[in-house]
Short mmCIF file of C-alpha atoms in Angstrom, two decimals:
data_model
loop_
_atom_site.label_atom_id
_atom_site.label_comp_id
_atom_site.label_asym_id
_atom_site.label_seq_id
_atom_site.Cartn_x
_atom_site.Cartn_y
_atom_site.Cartn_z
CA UNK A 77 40.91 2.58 24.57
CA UNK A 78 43.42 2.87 21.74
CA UNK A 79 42.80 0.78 18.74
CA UNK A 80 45.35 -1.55 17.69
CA UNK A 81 46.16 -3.58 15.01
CA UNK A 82 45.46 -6.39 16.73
CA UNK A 83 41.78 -5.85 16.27
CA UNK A 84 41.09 -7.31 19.55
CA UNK A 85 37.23 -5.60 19.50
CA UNK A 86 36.53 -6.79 16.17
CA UNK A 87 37.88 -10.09 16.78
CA UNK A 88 35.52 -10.67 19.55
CA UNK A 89 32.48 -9.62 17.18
CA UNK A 90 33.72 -11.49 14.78
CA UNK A 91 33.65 -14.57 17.10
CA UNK A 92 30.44 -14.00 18.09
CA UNK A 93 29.69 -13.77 14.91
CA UNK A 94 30.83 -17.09 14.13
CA UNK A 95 28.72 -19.06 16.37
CA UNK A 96 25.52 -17.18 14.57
CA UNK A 97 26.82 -18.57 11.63
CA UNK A 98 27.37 -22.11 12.44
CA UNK A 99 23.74 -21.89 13.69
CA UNK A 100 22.31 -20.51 10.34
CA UNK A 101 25.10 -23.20 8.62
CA UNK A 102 22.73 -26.19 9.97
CA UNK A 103 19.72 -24.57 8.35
CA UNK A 104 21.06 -24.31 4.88
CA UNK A 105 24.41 -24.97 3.04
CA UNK A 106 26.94 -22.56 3.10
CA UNK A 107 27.72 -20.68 0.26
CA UNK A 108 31.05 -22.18 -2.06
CA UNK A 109 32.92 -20.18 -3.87
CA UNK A 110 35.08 -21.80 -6.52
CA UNK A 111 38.60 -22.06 -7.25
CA UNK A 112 39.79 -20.04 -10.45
CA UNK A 113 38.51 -22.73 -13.16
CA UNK A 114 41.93 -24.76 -15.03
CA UNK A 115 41.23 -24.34 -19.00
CA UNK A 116 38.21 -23.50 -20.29
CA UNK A 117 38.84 -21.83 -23.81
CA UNK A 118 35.37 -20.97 -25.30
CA UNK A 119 35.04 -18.25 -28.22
CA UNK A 120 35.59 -14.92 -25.69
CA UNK A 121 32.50 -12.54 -26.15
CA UNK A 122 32.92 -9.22 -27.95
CA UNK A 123 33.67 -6.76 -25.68
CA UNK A 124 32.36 -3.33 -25.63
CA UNK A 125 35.14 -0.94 -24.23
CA UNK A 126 36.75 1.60 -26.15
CA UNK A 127 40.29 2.79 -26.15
CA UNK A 128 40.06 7.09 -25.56
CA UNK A 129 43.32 8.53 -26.34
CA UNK A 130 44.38 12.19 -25.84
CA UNK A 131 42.89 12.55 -21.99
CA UNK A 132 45.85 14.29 -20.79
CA UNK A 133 49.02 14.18 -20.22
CA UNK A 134 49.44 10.80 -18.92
CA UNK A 135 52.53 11.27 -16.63
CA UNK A 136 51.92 6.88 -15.68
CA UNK A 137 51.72 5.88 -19.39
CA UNK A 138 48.52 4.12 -18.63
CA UNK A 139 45.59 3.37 -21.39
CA UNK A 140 42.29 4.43 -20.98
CA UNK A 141 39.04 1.94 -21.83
CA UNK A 142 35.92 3.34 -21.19
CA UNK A 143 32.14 1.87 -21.94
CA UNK A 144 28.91 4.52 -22.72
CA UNK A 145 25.75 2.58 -23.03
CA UNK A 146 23.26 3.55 -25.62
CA UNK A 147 20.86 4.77 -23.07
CA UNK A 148 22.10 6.70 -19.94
CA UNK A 149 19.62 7.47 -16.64
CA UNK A 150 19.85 10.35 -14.45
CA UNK A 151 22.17 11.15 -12.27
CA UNK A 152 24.74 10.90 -14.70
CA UNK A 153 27.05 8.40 -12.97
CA UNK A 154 30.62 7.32 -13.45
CA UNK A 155 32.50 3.99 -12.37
CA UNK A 156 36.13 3.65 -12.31
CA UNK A 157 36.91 0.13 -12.23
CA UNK A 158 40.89 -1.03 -11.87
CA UNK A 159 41.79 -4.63 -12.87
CA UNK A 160 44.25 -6.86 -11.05
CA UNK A 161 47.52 -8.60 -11.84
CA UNK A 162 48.01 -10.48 -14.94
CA UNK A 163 44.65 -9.28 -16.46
CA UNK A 164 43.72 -6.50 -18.88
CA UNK A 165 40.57 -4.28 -18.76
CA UNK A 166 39.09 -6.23 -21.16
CA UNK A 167 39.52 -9.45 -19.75
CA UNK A 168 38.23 -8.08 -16.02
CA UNK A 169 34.99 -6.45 -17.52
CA UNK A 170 34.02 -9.83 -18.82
CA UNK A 171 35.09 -11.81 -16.43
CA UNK A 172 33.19 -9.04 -13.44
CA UNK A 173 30.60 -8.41 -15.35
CA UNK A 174 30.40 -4.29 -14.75
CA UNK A 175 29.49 -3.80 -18.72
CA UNK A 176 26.88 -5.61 -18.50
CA UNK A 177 25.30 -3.73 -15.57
CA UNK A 178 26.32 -0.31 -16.89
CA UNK A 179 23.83 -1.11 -20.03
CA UNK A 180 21.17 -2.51 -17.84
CA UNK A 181 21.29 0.65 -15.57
CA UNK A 182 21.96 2.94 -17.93
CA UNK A 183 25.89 3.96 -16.33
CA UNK A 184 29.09 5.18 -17.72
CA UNK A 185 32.32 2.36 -16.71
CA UNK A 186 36.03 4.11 -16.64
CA UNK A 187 38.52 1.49 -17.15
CA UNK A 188 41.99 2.67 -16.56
CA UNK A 189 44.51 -0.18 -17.76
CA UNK A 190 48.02 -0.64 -17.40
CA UNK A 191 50.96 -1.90 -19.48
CA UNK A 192 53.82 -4.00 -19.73
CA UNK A 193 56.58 -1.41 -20.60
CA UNK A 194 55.50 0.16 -16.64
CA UNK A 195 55.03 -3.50 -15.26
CA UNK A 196 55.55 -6.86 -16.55
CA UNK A 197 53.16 -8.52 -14.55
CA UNK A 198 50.81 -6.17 -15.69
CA UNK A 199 50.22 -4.74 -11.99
CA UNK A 200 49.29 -1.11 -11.38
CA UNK A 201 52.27 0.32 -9.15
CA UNK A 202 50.55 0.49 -5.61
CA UNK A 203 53.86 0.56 -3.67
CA UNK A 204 56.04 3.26 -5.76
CA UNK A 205 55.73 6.40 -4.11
CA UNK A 206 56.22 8.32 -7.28
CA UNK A 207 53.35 6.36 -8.60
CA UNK A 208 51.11 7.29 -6.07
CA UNK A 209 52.20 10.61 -5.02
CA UNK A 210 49.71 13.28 -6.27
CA UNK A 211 49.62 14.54 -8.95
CA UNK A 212 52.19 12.61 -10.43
CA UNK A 213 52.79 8.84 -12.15
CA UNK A 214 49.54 6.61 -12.24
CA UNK A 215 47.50 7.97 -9.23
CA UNK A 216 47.76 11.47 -12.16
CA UNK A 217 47.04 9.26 -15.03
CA UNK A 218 43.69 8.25 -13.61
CA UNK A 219 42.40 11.38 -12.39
CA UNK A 220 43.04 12.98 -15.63
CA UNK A 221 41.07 10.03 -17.29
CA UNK A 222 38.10 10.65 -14.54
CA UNK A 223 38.12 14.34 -15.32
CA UNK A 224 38.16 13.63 -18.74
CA UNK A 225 35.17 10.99 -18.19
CA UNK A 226 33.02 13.51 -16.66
CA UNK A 227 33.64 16.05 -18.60
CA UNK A 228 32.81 14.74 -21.79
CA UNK A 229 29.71 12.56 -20.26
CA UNK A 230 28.35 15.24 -17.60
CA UNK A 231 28.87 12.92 -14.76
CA UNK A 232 27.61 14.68 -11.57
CA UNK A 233 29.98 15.75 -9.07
CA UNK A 234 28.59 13.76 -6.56
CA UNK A 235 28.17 10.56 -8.94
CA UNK A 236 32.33 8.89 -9.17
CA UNK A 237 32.79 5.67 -7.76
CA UNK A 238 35.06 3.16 -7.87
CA UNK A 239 36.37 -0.74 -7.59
CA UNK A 240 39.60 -2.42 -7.40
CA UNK A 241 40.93 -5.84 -7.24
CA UNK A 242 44.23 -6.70 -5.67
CA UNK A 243 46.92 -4.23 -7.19
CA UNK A 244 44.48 -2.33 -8.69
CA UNK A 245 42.35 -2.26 -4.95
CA UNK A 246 45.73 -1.09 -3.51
CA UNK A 247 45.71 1.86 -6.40
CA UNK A 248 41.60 2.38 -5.65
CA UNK A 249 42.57 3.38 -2.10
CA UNK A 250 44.90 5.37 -3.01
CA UNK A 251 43.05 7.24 -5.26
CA UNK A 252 39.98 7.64 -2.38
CA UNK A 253 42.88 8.74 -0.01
CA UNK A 254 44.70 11.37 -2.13
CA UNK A 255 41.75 12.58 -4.20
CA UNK A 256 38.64 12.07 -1.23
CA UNK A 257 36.62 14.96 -2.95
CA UNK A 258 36.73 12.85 -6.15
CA UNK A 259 34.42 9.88 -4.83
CA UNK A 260 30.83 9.10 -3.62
CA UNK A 261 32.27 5.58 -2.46
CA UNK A 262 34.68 2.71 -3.39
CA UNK A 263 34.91 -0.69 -2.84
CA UNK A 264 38.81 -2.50 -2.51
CA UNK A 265 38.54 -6.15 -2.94
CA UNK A 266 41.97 -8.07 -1.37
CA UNK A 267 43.46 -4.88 -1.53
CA UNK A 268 45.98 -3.00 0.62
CA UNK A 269 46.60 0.38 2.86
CA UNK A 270 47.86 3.47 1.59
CA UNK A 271 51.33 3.25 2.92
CA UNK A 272 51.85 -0.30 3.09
CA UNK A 273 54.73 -0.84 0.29
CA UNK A 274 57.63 1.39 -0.41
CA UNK A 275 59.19 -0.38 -3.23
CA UNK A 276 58.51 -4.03 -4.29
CA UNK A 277 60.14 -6.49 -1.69
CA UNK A 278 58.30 -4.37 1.05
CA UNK A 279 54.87 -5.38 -0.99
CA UNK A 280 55.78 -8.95 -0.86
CA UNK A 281 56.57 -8.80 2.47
CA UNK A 282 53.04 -6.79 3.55
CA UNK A 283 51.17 -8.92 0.69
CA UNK A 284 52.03 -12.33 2.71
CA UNK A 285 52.32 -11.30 6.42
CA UNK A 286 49.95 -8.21 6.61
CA UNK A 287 51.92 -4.46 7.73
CA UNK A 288 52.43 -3.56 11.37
CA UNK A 289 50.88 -0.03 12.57
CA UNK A 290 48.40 1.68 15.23
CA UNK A 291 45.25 3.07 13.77
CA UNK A 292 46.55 6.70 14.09
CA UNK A 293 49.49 5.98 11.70
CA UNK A 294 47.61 4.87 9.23
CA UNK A 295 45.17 7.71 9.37
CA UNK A 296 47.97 10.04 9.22
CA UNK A 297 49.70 8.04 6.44
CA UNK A 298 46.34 8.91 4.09
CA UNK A 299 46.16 12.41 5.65
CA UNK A 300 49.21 13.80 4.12
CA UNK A 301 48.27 12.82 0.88
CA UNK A 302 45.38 14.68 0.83
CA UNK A 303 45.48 18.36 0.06
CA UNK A 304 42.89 19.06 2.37
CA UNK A 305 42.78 16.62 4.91
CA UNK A 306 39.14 18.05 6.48
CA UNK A 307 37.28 17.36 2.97
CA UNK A 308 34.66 15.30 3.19
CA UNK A 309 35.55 11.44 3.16
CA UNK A 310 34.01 8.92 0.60
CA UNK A 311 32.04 5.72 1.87
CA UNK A 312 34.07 2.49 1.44
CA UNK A 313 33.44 -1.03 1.18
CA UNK A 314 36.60 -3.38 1.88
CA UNK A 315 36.34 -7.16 0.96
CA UNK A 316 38.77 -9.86 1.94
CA UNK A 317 38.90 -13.89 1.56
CA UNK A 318 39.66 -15.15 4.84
CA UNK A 319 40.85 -18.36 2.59
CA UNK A 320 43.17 -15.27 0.12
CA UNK A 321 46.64 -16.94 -0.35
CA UNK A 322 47.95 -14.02 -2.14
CA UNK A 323 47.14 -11.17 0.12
CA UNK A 324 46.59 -11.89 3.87
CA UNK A 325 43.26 -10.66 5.68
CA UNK A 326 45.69 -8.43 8.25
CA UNK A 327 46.01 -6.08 4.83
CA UNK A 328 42.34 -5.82 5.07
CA UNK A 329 42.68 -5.15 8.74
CA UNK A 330 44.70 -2.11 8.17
CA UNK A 331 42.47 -0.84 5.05
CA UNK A 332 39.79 -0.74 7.98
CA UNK A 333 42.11 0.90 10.35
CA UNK A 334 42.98 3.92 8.23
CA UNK A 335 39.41 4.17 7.20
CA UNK A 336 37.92 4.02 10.73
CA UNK A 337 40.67 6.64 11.58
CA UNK A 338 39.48 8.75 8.74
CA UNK A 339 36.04 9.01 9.50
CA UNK A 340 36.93 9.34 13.72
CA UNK A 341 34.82 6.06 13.86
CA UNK A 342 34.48 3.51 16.81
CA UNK A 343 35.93 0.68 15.73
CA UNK A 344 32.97 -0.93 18.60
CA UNK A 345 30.21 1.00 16.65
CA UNK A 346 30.25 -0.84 14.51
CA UNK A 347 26.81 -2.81 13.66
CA UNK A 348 27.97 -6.59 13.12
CA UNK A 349 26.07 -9.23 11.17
CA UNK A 350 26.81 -13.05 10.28
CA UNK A 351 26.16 -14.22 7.16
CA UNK A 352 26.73 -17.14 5.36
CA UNK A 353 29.37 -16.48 2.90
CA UNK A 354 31.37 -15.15 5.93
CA UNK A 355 30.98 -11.41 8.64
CA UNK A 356 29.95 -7.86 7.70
CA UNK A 357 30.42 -5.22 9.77
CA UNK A 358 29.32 -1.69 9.29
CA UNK A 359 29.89 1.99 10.67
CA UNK A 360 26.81 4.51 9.64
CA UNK A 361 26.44 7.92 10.50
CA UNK A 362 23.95 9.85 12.37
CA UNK A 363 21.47 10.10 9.25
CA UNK A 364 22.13 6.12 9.13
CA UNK A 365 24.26 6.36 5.64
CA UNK A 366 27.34 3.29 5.28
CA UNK A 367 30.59 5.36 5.87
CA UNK A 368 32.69 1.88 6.20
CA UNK A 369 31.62 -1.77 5.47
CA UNK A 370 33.85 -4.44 6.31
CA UNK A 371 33.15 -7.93 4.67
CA UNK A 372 35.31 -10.94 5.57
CA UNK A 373 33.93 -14.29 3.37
CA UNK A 374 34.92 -17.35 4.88
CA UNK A 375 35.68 -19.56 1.52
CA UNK A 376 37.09 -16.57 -0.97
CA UNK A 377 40.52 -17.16 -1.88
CA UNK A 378 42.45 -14.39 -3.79
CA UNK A 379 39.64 -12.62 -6.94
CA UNK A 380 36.67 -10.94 -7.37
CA UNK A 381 33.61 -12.65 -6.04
CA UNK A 382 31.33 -12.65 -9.16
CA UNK A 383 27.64 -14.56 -9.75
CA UNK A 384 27.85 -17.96 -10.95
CA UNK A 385 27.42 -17.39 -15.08
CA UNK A 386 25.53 -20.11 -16.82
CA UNK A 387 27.41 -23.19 -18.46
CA UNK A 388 29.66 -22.63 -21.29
CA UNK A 389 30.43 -19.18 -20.24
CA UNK A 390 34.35 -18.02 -20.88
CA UNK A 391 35.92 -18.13 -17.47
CA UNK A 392 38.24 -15.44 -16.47
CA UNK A 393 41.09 -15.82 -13.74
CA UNK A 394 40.52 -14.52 -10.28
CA UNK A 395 37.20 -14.31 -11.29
CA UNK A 396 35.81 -16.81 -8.10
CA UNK A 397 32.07 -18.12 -9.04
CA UNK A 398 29.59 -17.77 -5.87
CA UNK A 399 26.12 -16.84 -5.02
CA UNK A 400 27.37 -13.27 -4.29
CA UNK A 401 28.94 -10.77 -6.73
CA UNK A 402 30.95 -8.13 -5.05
CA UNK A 403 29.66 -6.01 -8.31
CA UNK A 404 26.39 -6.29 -7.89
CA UNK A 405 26.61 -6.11 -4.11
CA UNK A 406 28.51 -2.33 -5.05
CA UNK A 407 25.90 -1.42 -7.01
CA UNK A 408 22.98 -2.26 -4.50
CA UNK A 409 24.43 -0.58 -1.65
CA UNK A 410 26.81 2.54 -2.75
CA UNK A 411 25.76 3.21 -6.13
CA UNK A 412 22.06 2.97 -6.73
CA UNK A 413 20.47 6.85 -6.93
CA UNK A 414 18.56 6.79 -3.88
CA UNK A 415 14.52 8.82 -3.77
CA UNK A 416 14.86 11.62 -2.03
#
């Protein structure tokens, strides 16, 4: 049976699905997360990224932020983190959190950020082709930064990963799809298909109503922007608010397509569970490692799910206070060195 965007399979697990969770909904409350906060303007914490210049030849005109905590742990690991819309790097690391982590577990954090002269709105170009074609614009930009990273930090081959939010999840994949060998794993939060946007009335258009296509065309759509489209694949981790007014679940729909298509997964082999922020589903291979996860949280609207911080804390926008943190969740999963 071809696989169609209409998700008809997955929308029957996730149905069943819902039921579990209405059950587990009488035995304790469901998990809220919050709208963006209105004004809260404490004194904004120092933070600890550092503008690297001279990383190449930065054919996007992006700036590079990075973090190196005073004490690093083996593997030497690397995470590329890429902010949304009308935030800077700075703002997203405090608001997400990742800095934090990165000193706890002893990891180095790539921030890529972008500017106003290449968008106003301070979004990373997702749906200009010569943006995202390789080698070239801001998809360039970044891989010379993560080059740059692990050359001058001995990352590990086998020890890149990264997150995006919104624009910057749209960019992530990107990245994963033209440069696969580059990544362990990523995680797109309300982000969007390679090949969803040509130019920027087409990403309105996808952003509110979700794109049209058959699984095959998206996998095909990522394939040609590979150089070698039988490399081996990265693990990825796609998050969506069911409640996102900015970017429509059917985006995360087709994210799931291309990646299913990618890996020549089942979209019914999936292994399905309920939960109470909202349904997970997730593909494994035959050694039982996460190729695709699948997360669809029933009261997220459009940010970065992030642990509730304690009172008085600066608030960031689309920063969206829960009991989960999509961070923390990334770490757990994908990026945690694993005994061998």
């Amino acid at each position: 049976m071809r696989f169609k965007f209409s998700m008809s399979p997955l929308s029957a697990l996730l149905r069943s699905q819902k039921r579990l969770q209405r059950r587990l909904e009488k035995a304790m409350p469901k998990l809220r997360v919050s709208e963006p906060p209105k004004v809260s303007k404490p004194r904004a914490p120092r933070s600890g990224l550092v503008q690297v210049h001279a990383f190449g030849s930065n054919p996007g005109r992006l700036r590079m932020f990075e973090y190196v905590p005073s004490t690093r742990r083996d593997p030497a690991t690397l995470v590329v983190v890429l902010h949304g819309c009308l935030q800077t790097a700075k703002q997203y690391d405090r608001g997400s959190g990742w800095s934090r982590m990165a000193r706890d577990k002893g990891f180095v954090l790539l921030y890529p950020e972008q500017t106003k002269e290449n968008n106003h709105n301070l979004c990373f170009n997702w749906f200009r082709p010569s943006m995202v074609a390789r080698d070239r614009g801001e998809l360039m930009s970044i891989r010379q930064m993560i080059e740059h990273a692990m050359e001058r930090h001995g990352i590990a081959e086998d020890r890149v990963f990264i997150q995006g939010l919104s624009a910057g999840g749209a960019m992530a994949n990107a990245l994963l799809v033209t440069y696969p060998h580059l990544f362990a794993a990523g995680q797109v939060v309300g982000g969007l298909a390679f090949g969803a946007a040509r130019d920027a009335m087409s990403a309105l258009s996808v952003m509110k109503s979700g794109p049209r296509r058959q699984r095959r065309e998206w996998g095909d759509l990522a394939r040609s922007a590979a150089a070698d489209a039988s490399s081996q694949k990265p693990a990825v981790a796609i998050w969506q608010g069911r409640a996102d007014r900015v970017v429509s679940p059917g985006n995360a729909e087709a994210l799931l397509a291309q990646w299913l298509d990618l890996h020549g997964l089942d979209e019914l082999a999936g292994e399905s569970e309920a939960r109470l922020e909202g349904s997970m589903i997730v593909w494994k291979d035959a050694k039982g490692r996460r190729l695709v996860e699948y997360r669809l949280l029933d009261a997220l609207d459009h940010g970065l799910p992030v642990i509730t911080r304690r009172a008085g804390s600066e608030r960031q926008a689309y920063m969206l206070e829960g009991a989960i943190g999509a961070p923390q969740q990334f770490y757990e999963t994908f990026i945690r060195p694993r005994r061998t």
